[in-house]
Amino acid sequence: MEFASPSSVYSVTGGRSQSVYATHIAQSTKMGGNNAKTTLSSGMNTHLRSPLNAGTLHSVYGTPYSSRGGFDDEDLCSPQLPISSEKKSTCVSPKMKYTLDKENKPPSKTTLSHNNEKGKLDYEIAWRDEKIKLLEQERCNLNSKIEDYAKQNLNLREELRKLQTNTPNSADELIQMRHERDSIQEYAEQIRQQKNNLQEQLNLIKQGSSTVEKELERRGHVVQTQENQIKEMSTQLEYYRHLSEQLQAEKEKMQQDMIESQTSLQTKIAEYEELNGVQEELLRAITEEKKKASDLIKSQASDKSQIEKLKKENERLELLVDKLQSDMKRDHQEIYNQKILFNSTIEDTQRKLQDEIAKVNKMYEEARKEIEMKDSILSSQQQASQQKILSLTDQIRDQMDKYDRNITLLKQEESNEKKRHNTQVSKLKKELHSSMEMIKMLKEANKNLEDNFNQHQKIIQALEERLEKEKQEKEELNENLDILKNKLPKMLHLLEE
C-alpha cells in the first residue's frame, strides 16, 4: 500500500495557497511484499510530522495559521486588504455597490462615509462567514481523512495477519511493520489535535464576528454624533452671519443719526453766527452813539443834570456792551468745545463699531474655514477608505500577522479622535463664550452710543434755549436802540434850544 506524503496534501501555487488534496490518501494498490513495506515505511518515516504542528497549515486560499494555532482575526477581516478584480463584485456589499454605481454620481459626503464604514464591516462579516465555511469544510475533510486512516489501519492489520499466516516473517519485517503502525497512530493523534485547534479557531472567529457587529454599531453612533456636531456648527455659523448683518445695519443707522445731528449742529452754529453779526452791528451802533453823546456832553456842558443822566446812560450801555461781549465769547468758546467733543465722540464710536464688525466678520470666516476644512478631511478620508477597499485582495497575506498591532493602532486612533473631538468641542465652547462676551460688549457699546446721543440731544436743546434767550435779549436791545434813536433827536433838539 502506498501513502501520500502529508506535506503534499497542502500545496502553494502561484502565490496563492490552495488546500488541494492532491493525492488524498492514495488508493490502495497491490500489496507487494517488500515493495509495499518499503513504501509504507519510507512514507511514514519521511513525513511523520505534519506541517500542521509547525503552525504552517494553509487554508483553501493560502491563509496561514498563526503560530498560536489559530487564525488572526485581523488577517481574516482586515478592511485594508485589496480585493482582486474578479472578486470585487462578490465581496463589496450591495449597498456600497449601489452607492458607487448609481448613475455614476458620487453620493453625499455623509452618506459616502457611512456607506464606506458599513461596506467595510459588511465585507469583514462576509469574509469571516466564508472562513467559517472553509474551516468547517476542512474539518469534514480531516474527519474523512481520519476515517480513511482508520480503515487503512484495519487493512494493514488484516494484511499483517495474512502475512503472518501465509509467509514466515522475519524479525526485521515485524519491527518495521510495528514502527509503521505506531507512526500511523501518532499521525492520527496529530490530526485529532489539529481538528481541535480548528474548532477553537472557529469559535474565535464567531466571537470576532460578534465583535465586528458591535464595532459597526459603535461607528454608526460616532458618525451620527459627528453629523449632529456639523449641524450645530452650521447653526452657529448662520447665527454669526445674522449678527454681523444686524451690527452692520445698526452701524448704518447710527451713521445716519450722526449725519442728521451734524446737520442740525451746523444749522444752529450758522444761526448763532448770524446773531453774533447782529450783536456786533449793535455794538458798533452803540459805540457810535456813545461817541455822539460824548461830543454832545463836551459841547453842551451847561446843563449838568442832563450831563449826569447821559453819563449814567453811557455807563449802563458800556456795562451792557461788556456783558454782551463776555457772554458772546463764552458762548462761542462753549459751542466750539461742544463741537470738538461731539466730533471726537462720533469718531470714537465709528472706530469701535468698525472694530467690532471686523471681529465678528473674522469669527464668521474662521468658522466657515473650519467647516470647509472638516469637509475636505472627511472627503479625503472617504477616498482613502475607498482605495483601501479596492486593494484588499492583494494585501491579504501581508495583513495576517498585523491583527494585534492594528487593534492597538485603532484604539490609539480612537483615543486620539476622542481627544481631538474634545479639543474641538472645548474650542467651540470657548469661541461661543467669547462670542457671547463680544455680543454683551456690543450691546453695552450700543447703549453708550444711545446715552451719548441723548446727551447730545440735551446739549442741542440747551443751545436752542440759549438761542431763544439771546433772541429775546436781541429784541430787548433792538427796543432799547429804537428808544435811543427816538430819544436822541429830541435830546439834541432840546440841547440846541
CSV table of C-alpha atoms in Angstrom, one decimal:
chain,number,residue,atom,x,y,z
A,1,MET,CA,0.0,0.0,0.0
A,2,GLU,CA,1.3,3.4,-0.9
A,3,PHE,CA,0.6,6.5,1.2
A,4,ALA,CA,0.6,10.2,0.1
A,5,SER,CA,3.1,12.4,1.8
A,6,PRO,CA,1.3,14.7,4.4
A,7,SER,CA,3.2,17.6,3.1
A,8,SER,CA,1.8,17.1,-0.4
A,9,VAL,CA,-1.8,17.4,0.9
A,10,TYR,CA,-1.3,21.2,1.2
A,11,SER,CA,0.4,23.0,-1.7
A,12,VAL,CA,1.1,26.6,-2.6
A,13,THR,CA,0.8,27.6,-6.3
A,14,GLY,CA,1.2,31.0,-8.0
A,15,GLY,CA,1.4,33.0,-4.8
A,16,ARG,CA,-2.0,31.7,-3.6
A,17,SER,CA,-2.1,28.6,-1.4
A,18,GLN,CA,-4.8,26.1,-2.1
A,19,SER,CA,-5.9,23.3,0.1
A,20,VAL,CA,-5.8,20.6,-2.5
A,21,TYR,CA,-6.0,17.1,-1.5
A,22,ALA,CA,-3.6,16.2,-4.3
A,23,THR,CA,-3.3,12.6,-3.6
A,24,HIS,CA,-5.7,12.4,-0.5
A,25,ILE,CA,-4.7,9.1,0.9
A,26,ALA,CA,-3.6,7.3,-2.2
A,27,GLN,CA,-5.8,4.4,-3.2
A,28,SER,CA,-4.9,1.0,-2.0
A,29,THR,CA,-2.9,-0.8,-4.7
A,30,LYS,CA,-1.4,-4.2,-4.9
A,31,MET,CA,0.1,-5.5,-1.8
A,32,GLY,CA,3.5,-6.4,-3.0
A,33,GLY,CA,5.5,-7.8,-0.1
A,34,ASN,CA,8.7,-5.9,0.4
A,35,ASN,CA,7.8,-3.1,-2.0
A,36,ALA,CA,4.6,-2.4,0.0
A,37,LYS,CA,6.5,-2.5,3.2
A,38,THR,CA,9.3,-0.2,1.9
A,39,THR,CA,6.8,2.3,0.6
A,40,LEU,CA,4.9,2.4,3.8
A,41,SER,CA,8.0,2.7,5.9
A,42,SER,CA,9.6,5.4,3.8
A,43,GLY,CA,6.4,7.4,3.6
A,44,MET,CA,5.7,7.3,7.3
A,45,ASN,CA,9.2,8.0,8.4
A,46,THR,CA,9.9,10.8,6.0
A,47,HIS,CA,6.6,12.7,6.5
A,48,LEU,CA,5.8,11.6,10.0
A,49,ARG,CA,5.4,15.2,11.3
A,50,SER,CA,2.6,17.0,9.7
A,51,PRO,CA,3.2,20.7,8.8
A,52,LEU,CA,0.1,21.4,10.9
A,53,ASN,CA,2.0,21.1,14.1
A,54,ALA,CA,4.6,23.7,12.9
A,55,GLY,CA,1.9,26.3,12.5
A,56,THR,CA,2.1,26.4,8.7
A,57,LEU,CA,-1.2,24.9,7.7
A,58,HIS,CA,-2.7,26.6,4.6
A,59,SER,CA,-6.4,27.0,4.1
A,60,VAL,CA,-8.1,26.9,0.7
A,61,TYR,CA,-7.0,30.4,-0.1
A,62,GLY,CA,-3.5,30.0,1.3
A,63,THR,CA,-4.3,31.8,4.5
A,64,PRO,CA,-1.6,30.8,7.0
A,65,TYR,CA,-2.4,29.8,10.5
A,66,SER,CA,-0.8,31.9,13.2
A,67,SER,CA,1.9,30.4,15.5
A,68,ARG,CA,-0.7,30.4,18.3
A,69,GLY,CA,-2.6,27.7,16.5
A,70,GLY,CA,-5.4,29.8,15.0
A,71,PHE,CA,-6.3,32.4,12.5
A,72,ASP,CA,-5.6,36.1,13.3
A,73,ASP,CA,-8.9,37.9,13.3
A,74,GLU,CA,-7.4,41.0,11.8
A,75,ASP,CA,-6.0,38.9,9.0
A,76,LEU,CA,-9.3,37.3,8.3
A,77,CYS,CA,-11.3,40.6,8.1
A,78,SER,CA,-8.8,43.4,7.8
A,79,PRO,CA,-10.6,46.3,5.8
A,80,GLN,CA,-7.2,47.3,4.4
A,81,LEU,CA,-6.7,44.2,2.2
A,82,PRO,CA,-7.5,44.6,-1.5
A,83,ILE,CA,-10.0,42.5,-3.4
A,84,SER,CA,-8.9,41.0,-6.8
A,85,SER,CA,-10.7,42.3,-9.8
A,86,GLU,CA,-12.6,39.0,-10.3
A,87,LYS,CA,-13.9,39.0,-6.7
A,88,LYS,CA,-14.8,42.7,-6.2
A,89,SER,CA,-18.4,42.3,-7.2
A,90,THR,CA,-18.9,39.5,-4.7
A,91,CYS,CA,-17.0,41.0,-1.8
A,92,VAL,CA,-18.4,44.5,-1.9
A,93,SER,CA,-21.7,44.9,-0.1
A,94,PRO,CA,-24.8,45.6,-2.2
A,95,LYS,CA,-25.3,49.0,-0.5
A,96,MET,CA,-21.7,50.1,-1.3
A,97,LYS,CA,-22.1,48.8,-4.9
A,98,TYR,CA,-25.3,50.7,-5.3
A,99,THR,CA,-23.8,53.8,-3.9
A,100,LEU,CA,-20.8,53.7,-6.1
A,101,ASP,CA,-22.6,52.7,-9.4
A,102,LYS,CA,-25.9,54.6,-9.2
A,103,GLU,CA,-25.9,56.7,-12.4
A,104,ASN,CA,-22.1,57.2,-11.9
A,105,LYS,CA,-22.9,60.0,-9.5
A,106,PRO,CA,-20.9,60.5,-6.2
A,107,PRO,CA,-23.1,60.3,-3.1
A,108,SER,CA,-23.1,63.0,-0.5
A,109,LYS,CA,-20.2,63.1,1.9
A,110,THR,CA,-22.1,62.0,5.0
A,111,THR,CA,-23.7,59.1,3.0
A,112,LEU,CA,-20.5,58.1,1.5
A,113,SER,CA,-18.7,58.0,4.8
A,114,HIS,CA,-21.5,55.9,6.4
A,115,ASN,CA,-21.6,53.6,3.4
A,116,ASN,CA,-17.9,53.1,3.4
A,117,GLU,CA,-17.9,52.1,7.1
A,118,LYS,CA,-21.0,49.9,6.6
A,119,GLY,CA,-19.4,48.3,3.4
A,120,LYS,CA,-16.1,47.6,5.2
A,121,LEU,CA,-17.9,45.9,8.1
A,122,ASP,CA,-20.2,44.0,5.8
A,123,TYR,CA,-17.2,42.8,3.9
A,124,GLU,CA,-15.5,41.8,7.1
A,125,ILE,CA,-18.6,39.8,8.2
A,126,ALA,CA,-18.9,38.1,4.8
A,127,TRP,CA,-15.2,37.3,4.9
A,128,ARG,CA,-15.5,35.7,8.3
A,129,ASP,CA,-18.5,33.7,7.3
A,130,GLU,CA,-16.6,32.4,4.3
A,131,LYS,CA,-13.7,31.5,6.5
A,132,ILE,CA,-16.0,29.7,8.9
A,133,LYS,CA,-17.4,27.7,6.0
A,134,LEU,CA,-13.9,26.9,4.8
A,135,LEU,CA,-12.8,25.7,8.3
A,136,GLU,CA,-15.9,23.6,8.6
A,137,GLN,CA,-15.2,22.0,5.2
A,138,GLU,CA,-11.6,21.4,6.3
A,139,ARG,CA,-12.8,19.8,9.5
A,140,CYS,CA,-15.1,17.5,7.5
A,141,ASN,CA,-12.2,16.6,5.2
A,142,LEU,CA,-10.0,15.9,8.2
A,143,ASN,CA,-12.7,13.7,9.7
A,144,SER,CA,-13.0,11.7,6.5
A,145,LYS,CA,-9.2,11.5,6.4
A,146,ILE,CA,-9.1,10.1,9.9
A,147,GLU,CA,-11.7,7.6,8.9
A,148,ASP,CA,-9.6,6.6,5.9
A,149,TYR,CA,-6.6,6.2,8.1
A,150,ALA,CA,-8.6,4.0,10.5
A,151,LYS,CA,-9.7,1.9,7.6
A,152,GLN,CA,-6.1,1.7,6.3
A,153,ASN,CA,-5.0,0.7,9.8
A,154,LEU,CA,-7.6,-2.1,9.8
A,155,ASN,CA,-6.5,-3.2,6.4
A,156,LEU,CA,-2.9,-3.2,7.5
A,157,ARG,CA,-3.7,-5.4,10.5
A,158,GLU,CA,-5.6,-7.8,8.3
A,159,GLU,CA,-2.6,-7.9,5.9
A,160,LEU,CA,-0.3,-8.4,8.8
A,161,ARG,CA,-2.3,-11.4,10.0
A,162,LYS,CA,-2.4,-12.8,6.4
A,163,LEU,CA,1.3,-12.3,6.1
A,164,GLN,CA,1.9,-14.0,9.5
A,165,THR,CA,-0.3,-17.0,8.5
A,166,ASN,CA,0.9,-17.3,4.9
A,167,THR,CA,4.6,-16.5,5.0
A,168,PRO,CA,7.2,-16.6,7.7
A,169,ASN,CA,8.1,-13.0,8.7
A,170,SER,CA,11.5,-12.1,9.7
A,171,ALA,CA,12.1,-10.1,12.9
A,172,ASP,CA,13.1,-7.0,10.9
A,173,GLU,CA,9.9,-7.0,8.9
A,174,LEU,CA,7.9,-7.3,12.1
A,175,ILE,CA,9.7,-4.5,13.7
A,176,GLN,CA,9.2,-2.4,10.5
A,177,MET,CA,5.5,-3.1,10.5
A,178,ARG,CA,5.2,-2.2,14.2
A,179,HIS,CA,7.1,1.0,13.6
A,180,GLU,CA,4.8,1.9,10.7
A,181,ARG,CA,1.7,1.1,12.8
A,182,ASP,CA,3.0,3.4,15.6
A,183,SER,CA,3.7,6.1,13.1
A,184,ILE,CA,0.2,5.9,11.7
A,185,GLN,CA,-1.3,6.1,15.2
A,186,GLU,CA,0.9,9.1,16.0
A,187,TYR,CA,-0.1,10.8,12.8
A,188,ALA,CA,-3.8,10.2,13.6
A,189,GLU,CA,-3.3,11.7,17.0
A,190,GLN,CA,-1.7,14.8,15.4
A,191,ILE,CA,-4.7,15.1,13.1
A,192,ARG,CA,-7.1,14.9,16.1
A,193,GLN,CA,-5.2,17.7,17.7
A,194,GLN,CA,-5.3,19.8,14.6
A,195,LYS,CA,-9.1,19.2,14.4
A,196,ASN,CA,-9.4,20.5,18.0
A,197,ASN,CA,-7.3,23.5,17.1
A,198,LEU,CA,-9.6,24.2,14.1
A,199,GLN,CA,-12.6,24.0,16.3
A,200,GLU,CA,-11.1,26.5,18.7
A,201,GLN,CA,-10.2,28.8,15.8
A,202,LEU,CA,-13.8,28.5,14.6
A,203,ASN,CA,-15.1,29.6,18.0
A,204,LEU,CA,-12.7,32.6,18.0
A,205,ILE,CA,-13.9,33.6,14.5
A,206,LYS,CA,-17.5,33.5,15.7
A,207,GLN,CA,-16.6,35.7,18.7
A,208,GLY,CA,-14.8,38.1,16.3
A,209,SER,CA,-17.9,38.3,14.1
A,210,SER,CA,-20.0,39.5,17.1
A,211,THR,CA,-17.2,42.0,17.9
A,212,VAL,CA,-17.4,43.3,14.4
A,213,GLU,CA,-21.1,43.8,14.7
A,214,LYS,CA,-20.7,45.8,17.9
A,215,GLU,CA,-17.9,47.8,16.2
A,216,LEU,CA,-20.4,48.6,13.4
A,217,GLU,CA,-23.0,49.9,15.8
A,218,ARG,CA,-20.4,52.0,17.6
A,219,ARG,CA,-19.1,53.5,14.4
A,220,GLY,CA,-22.7,54.3,13.4
A,221,HIS,CA,-23.2,56.2,16.6
A,222,VAL,CA,-19.9,58.1,16.0
A,223,VAL,CA,-21.0,59.1,12.5
A,224,GLN,CA,-24.3,60.3,13.9
A,225,THR,CA,-22.6,62.3,16.6
A,226,GLN,CA,-20.3,63.9,14.0
A,227,GLU,CA,-23.3,64.8,11.8
A,228,ASN,CA,-25.0,66.4,14.8
A,229,GLN,CA,-21.9,68.4,15.6
A,230,ILE,CA,-21.7,69.6,12.0
A,231,LYS,CA,-25.3,70.7,12.1
A,232,GLU,CA,-24.7,72.6,15.4
A,233,MET,CA,-21.6,74.4,13.9
A,234,SER,CA,-23.7,75.3,10.8
A,235,THR,CA,-26.4,76.8,13.0
A,236,GLN,CA,-23.7,78.8,14.9
A,237,LEU,CA,-22.2,80.0,11.7
A,238,GLU,CA,-25.7,81.2,10.5
A,239,TYR,CA,-26.1,83.0,13.8
A,240,TYR,CA,-22.8,84.8,13.5
A,241,ARG,CA,-23.7,85.8,9.9
A,242,HIS,CA,-27.1,87.2,11.1
A,243,LEU,CA,-25.4,89.0,14.0
A,244,SER,CA,-22.9,90.6,11.6
A,245,GLU,CA,-25.7,91.8,9.3
A,246,GLN,CA,-27.6,93.2,12.3
A,247,LEU,CA,-24.5,95.1,13.5
A,248,GLN,CA,-23.9,96.5,10.0
A,249,ALA,CA,-27.5,97.8,9.9
A,250,GLU,CA,-27.1,99.4,13.3
A,251,LYS,CA,-23.9,101.0,12.2
A,252,GLU,CA,-25.6,102.5,9.1
A,253,LYS,CA,-28.5,103.7,11.3
A,254,MET,CA,-26.0,105.4,13.8
A,255,GLN,CA,-24.1,107.0,10.9
A,256,GLN,CA,-27.4,108.4,9.5
A,257,ASP,CA,-28.3,109.7,13.0
A,258,MET,CA,-24.8,111.3,13.3
A,259,ILE,CA,-25.2,112.9,9.9
A,260,GLU,CA,-28.5,114.4,10.9
A,261,SER,CA,-27.1,115.6,14.3
A,262,GLN,CA,-24.1,117.2,12.5
A,263,THR,CA,-26.5,119.0,10.1
A,264,SER,CA,-28.6,120.3,13.0
A,265,LEU,CA,-25.5,121.4,14.8
A,266,GLN,CA,-24.2,123.3,11.7
A,267,THR,CA,-27.6,125.0,11.3
A,268,LYS,CA,-27.5,126.1,15.0
A,269,ILE,CA,-24.0,127.4,14.5
A,270,ALA,CA,-25.0,129.3,11.4
A,271,GLU,CA,-27.9,130.9,13.4
A,272,TYR,CA,-25.5,131.7,16.2
A,273,GLU,CA,-23.0,133.3,13.8
A,274,GLU,CA,-25.8,135.4,12.3
A,275,LEU,CA,-26.9,136.5,15.8
A,276,ASN,CA,-23.3,137.3,16.6
A,277,GLY,CA,-23.1,139.5,13.5
A,278,VAL,CA,-26.2,141.3,14.6
A,279,GLN,CA,-24.7,141.8,18.0
A,280,GLU,CA,-21.5,143.2,16.5
A,281,GLU,CA,-23.6,145.7,14.4
A,282,LEU,CA,-25.5,146.7,17.6
A,283,LEU,CA,-22.2,147.2,19.4
A,284,ARG,CA,-20.9,149.4,16.6
A,285,ALA,CA,-24.1,151.4,16.7
A,286,ILE,CA,-23.9,151.8,20.5
A,287,THR,CA,-20.2,152.9,20.2
A,288,GLU,CA,-21.1,155.5,17.6
A,289,GLU,CA,-24.0,156.8,19.8
A,290,LYS,CA,-21.6,156.8,22.7
A,291,LYS,CA,-19.2,159.0,20.7
A,292,LYS,CA,-22.0,161.3,19.7
A,293,ALA,CA,-23.1,161.5,23.3
A,294,SER,CA,-19.6,162.3,24.4
A,295,ASP,CA,-19.4,165.0,21.8
A,296,LEU,CA,-22.7,166.4,22.9
A,297,ILE,CA,-21.5,166.4,26.5
A,298,LYS,CA,-18.4,168.3,25.6
A,299,SER,CA,-20.4,170.8,23.5
A,300,GLN,CA,-23.2,171.3,26.0
A,301,ALA,CA,-21.6,171.4,29.4
A,302,SER,CA,-24.1,173.9,30.7
A,303,ASP,CA,-26.9,171.5,31.5
A,304,LYS,CA,-25.4,169.5,34.4
A,305,SER,CA,-28.4,167.4,35.1
A,306,GLN,CA,-28.6,166.3,31.5
A,307,ILE,CA,-24.9,165.5,31.6
A,308,GLU,CA,-25.3,163.3,34.6
A,309,LYS,CA,-28.1,161.5,33.1
A,310,LEU,CA,-26.2,160.9,29.9
A,311,LYS,CA,-23.2,159.7,31.9
A,312,LYS,CA,-25.3,157.2,33.7
A,313,GLU,CA,-26.9,156.0,30.5
A,314,ASN,CA,-23.4,155.8,29.0
A,315,GLU,CA,-22.1,153.7,31.8
A,316,ARG,CA,-25.1,151.5,31.7
A,317,LEU,CA,-24.6,151.0,28.0
A,318,GLU,CA,-20.8,150.3,28.5
A,319,LEU,CA,-21.6,147.6,31.1
A,320,LEU,CA,-24.2,146.1,28.8
A,321,VAL,CA,-21.7,146.0,25.9
A,322,ASP,CA,-19.0,144.4,28.1
A,323,LYS,CA,-21.5,141.9,29.3
A,324,LEU,CA,-22.6,141.1,25.8
A,325,GLN,CA,-19.0,140.7,24.7
A,326,SER,CA,-18.1,138.4,27.5
A,327,ASP,CA,-21.3,136.3,27.0
A,328,MET,CA,-20.6,136.2,23.3
A,329,LYS,CA,-17.0,135.0,23.8
A,330,ARG,CA,-18.1,132.4,26.4
A,331,ASP,CA,-20.9,131.1,24.3
A,332,HIS,CA,-18.6,130.9,21.2
A,333,GLN,CA,-15.9,129.0,23.2
A,334,GLU,CA,-18.6,126.6,24.7
A,335,ILE,CA,-20.0,125.9,21.2
A,336,TYR,CA,-16.5,125.3,19.9
A,337,ASN,CA,-15.7,122.9,22.7
A,338,GLN,CA,-19.0,121.1,22.3
A,339,LYS,CA,-18.4,120.7,18.5
A,340,ILE,CA,-14.9,119.3,19.2
A,341,LEU,CA,-16.3,116.9,21.8
A,342,PHE,CA,-19.1,115.8,19.6
A,343,ASN,CA,-16.8,115.1,16.6
A,344,SER,CA,-14.3,113.1,18.7
A,345,THR,CA,-17.2,111.1,20.2
A,346,ILE,CA,-18.6,110.3,16.8
A,347,GLU,CA,-15.1,109.3,15.5
A,348,ASP,CA,-14.5,107.0,18.5
A,349,THR,CA,-18.0,105.5,18.1
A,350,GLN,CA,-17.4,104.8,14.4
A,351,ARG,CA,-14.0,103.3,15.1
A,352,LYS,CA,-15.3,101.0,17.8
A,353,LEU,CA,-18.2,99.9,15.6
A,354,GLN,CA,-15.8,99.1,12.8
A,355,ASP,CA,-13.5,97.1,15.1
A,356,GLU,CA,-16.4,95.1,16.4
A,357,ILE,CA,-17.8,94.4,13.0
A,358,ALA,CA,-14.3,93.3,11.8
A,359,LYS,CA,-14.0,90.9,14.8
A,360,VAL,CA,-17.4,89.4,14.0
A,361,ASN,CA,-16.6,89.0,10.4
A,362,LYS,CA,-13.3,87.4,11.3
A,363,MET,CA,-15.0,84.9,13.6
A,364,TYR,CA,-17.5,84.2,10.8
A,365,GLU,CA,-14.7,83.5,8.3
A,366,GLU,CA,-12.8,81.3,10.8
A,367,ALA,CA,-15.9,79.2,11.5
A,368,ARG,CA,-16.6,78.8,7.7
A,369,LYS,CA,-13.0,77.8,7.0
A,370,GLU,CA,-13.1,75.3,9.8
A,371,ILE,CA,-16.2,73.7,8.4
A,372,GLU,CA,-14.7,73.6,4.9
A,373,MET,CA,-11.5,72.0,6.3
A,374,LYS,CA,-13.5,69.3,8.1
A,375,ASP,CA,-15.4,68.6,4.9
A,376,SER,CA,-12.2,68.3,3.0
A,377,ILE,CA,-10.7,66.0,5.7
A,378,LEU,CA,-13.9,63.8,5.6
A,379,SER,CA,-13.8,63.6,1.8
A,380,SER,CA,-10.1,62.7,1.8
A,381,GLN,CA,-10.7,60.0,4.4
A,382,GLN,CA,-13.5,58.6,2.3
A,383,GLN,CA,-11.3,58.5,-0.8
A,384,ALA,CA,-8.6,56.8,1.2
A,385,SER,CA,-11.0,54.3,2.6
A,386,GLN,CA,-12.3,53.5,-0.9
A,387,GLN,CA,-8.8,53.0,-2.2
A,388,LYS,CA,-8.1,50.6,0.7
A,389,ILE,CA,-11.2,48.6,0.0
A,390,LEU,CA,-10.2,48.3,-3.7
A,391,SER,CA,-6.7,47.0,-2.7
A,392,LEU,CA,-7.9,44.4,-0.1
A,393,THR,CA,-7.2,41.2,-2.1
A,394,ASP,CA,-3.5,41.9,-3.0
A,395,GLN,CA,-2.6,42.7,0.7
A,396,ILE,CA,-4.4,39.9,2.5
A,397,ARG,CA,-1.3,37.8,3.1
A,398,ASP,CA,0.7,40.8,4.4
A,399,GLN,CA,-2.1,41.8,6.9
A,400,MET,CA,-2.5,38.4,8.5
A,401,ASP,CA,0.3,39.0,11.1
A,402,LYS,CA,-0.8,42.5,11.9
A,403,TYR,CA,-4.1,41.9,13.8
A,404,ASP,CA,-2.9,42.8,17.3
A,405,ARG,CA,-0.9,45.8,16.1
A,406,ASN,CA,-3.8,47.1,14.1
A,407,ILE,CA,-6.1,46.8,17.0
A,408,THR,CA,-3.7,48.8,19.2
A,409,LEU,CA,-3.4,51.4,16.5
A,410,LEU,CA,-7.2,51.5,16.2
A,411,LYS,CA,-7.5,52.1,19.9
A,412,GLN,CA,-4.9,54.8,19.8
A,413,GLU,CA,-6.6,56.4,16.9
A,414,GLU,CA,-9.9,56.2,18.7
A,415,SER,CA,-8.4,57.8,21.8
A,416,ASN,CA,-6.7,60.5,19.6
A,417,GLU,CA,-10.0,61.1,17.8
A,418,LYS,CA,-11.8,61.5,21.2
A,419,LYS,CA,-9.1,63.9,22.4
A,420,ARG,CA,-9.3,65.8,19.1
A,421,HIS,CA,-13.0,65.8,19.3
A,422,ASN,CA,-13.0,67.0,23.0
A,423,THR,CA,-10.4,69.7,22.0
A,424,GLN,CA,-12.6,70.9,19.2
A,425,VAL,CA,-15.7,70.9,21.4
A,426,SER,CA,-13.8,72.9,24.1
A,427,LYS,CA,-12.5,75.3,21.4
A,428,LEU,CA,-16.0,75.8,20.0
A,429,LYS,CA,-17.3,76.4,23.6
A,430,LYS,CA,-14.6,79.0,24.1
A,431,GLU,CA,-15.4,80.6,20.8
A,432,LEU,CA,-19.1,80.6,21.8
A,433,HIS,CA,-18.3,82.1,25.1
A,434,SER,CA,-16.1,84.8,23.5
A,435,SER,CA,-18.9,85.5,21.0
A,436,MET,CA,-21.4,86.0,23.9
A,437,GLU,CA,-18.9,88.3,25.6
A,438,MET,CA,-18.5,90.2,22.4
A,439,ILE,CA,-22.3,90.5,22.0
A,440,LYS,CA,-22.5,91.8,25.5
A,441,MET,CA,-19.8,94.3,24.7
A,442,LEU,CA,-21.6,95.4,21.6
A,443,LYS,CA,-24.8,95.8,23.5
A,444,GLU,CA,-23.0,97.9,26.1
A,445,ALA,CA,-21.4,100.0,23.3
A,446,ASN,CA,-24.8,100.4,21.7
A,447,LYS,CA,-26.2,101.5,25.0
A,448,ASN,CA,-23.4,104.0,25.4
A,449,LEU,CA,-24.0,105.4,22.0
A,450,GLU,CA,-27.6,105.9,22.8
A,451,ASP,CA,-26.7,107.6,26.0
A,452,ASN,CA,-24.2,109.9,24.1
A,453,PHE,CA,-26.9,110.6,21.5
A,454,ASN,CA,-29.4,111.5,24.2
A,455,GLN,CA,-26.7,113.7,25.9
A,456,HIS,CA,-26.1,115.5,22.6
A,457,GLN,CA,-29.8,116.0,22.1
A,458,LYS,CA,-29.9,117.6,25.6
A,459,ILE,CA,-27.0,119.8,24.6
A,460,ILE,CA,-28.7,120.8,21.4
A,461,GLN,CA,-31.9,121.6,23.3
A,462,ALA,CA,-29.9,123.7,25.8
A,463,LEU,CA,-28.3,125.5,22.8
A,464,GLU,CA,-31.7,126.1,21.3
A,465,GLU,CA,-33.0,127.5,24.6
A,466,ARG,CA,-29.9,129.7,24.8
A,467,LEU,CA,-30.5,130.9,21.3
A,468,GLU,CA,-34.1,131.7,22.2
A,469,LYS,CA,-32.9,133.6,25.2
A,470,GLU,CA,-30.4,135.5,23.1
A,471,LYS,CA,-33.1,136.3,20.6
A,472,GLN,CA,-35.1,137.8,23.3
A,473,GLU,CA,-32.2,139.8,24.5
A,474,LYS,CA,-31.6,140.9,20.9
A,475,GLU,CA,-35.2,142.0,20.8
A,476,GLU,CA,-34.8,144.0,24.0
A,477,LEU,CA,-31.6,145.6,22.6
A,478,ASN,CA,-33.5,146.5,19.4
A,479,GLU,CA,-36.2,148.0,21.5
A,480,ASN,CA,-33.6,150.0,23.5
A,481,LEU,CA,-31.9,151.0,20.3
A,482,ASP,CA,-35.3,152.2,18.9
A,483,ILE,CA,-35.9,154.1,22.1
A,484,LEU,CA,-32.4,155.7,21.9
A,485,LYS,CA,-33.0,156.5,18.3
A,486,ASN,CA,-36.3,158.2,19.2
A,487,LYS,CA,-34.9,160.0,22.2
A,488,LEU,CA,-31.6,161.3,20.8
A,489,PRO,CA,-33.2,163.7,18.2
A,490,LYS,CA,-35.4,165.1,20.9
A,491,MET,CA,-32.4,165.4,23.3
A,492,LEU,CA,-30.4,167.0,20.5
A,493,HIS,CA,-33.2,169.3,19.8
A,494,LEU,CA,-33.5,170.3,23.4
A,495,LEU,CA,-29.8,170.8,23.7
A,496,GLU,CA,-29.9,173.0,20.6
A,497,GLU,CA,-32.7,175.1,22.1
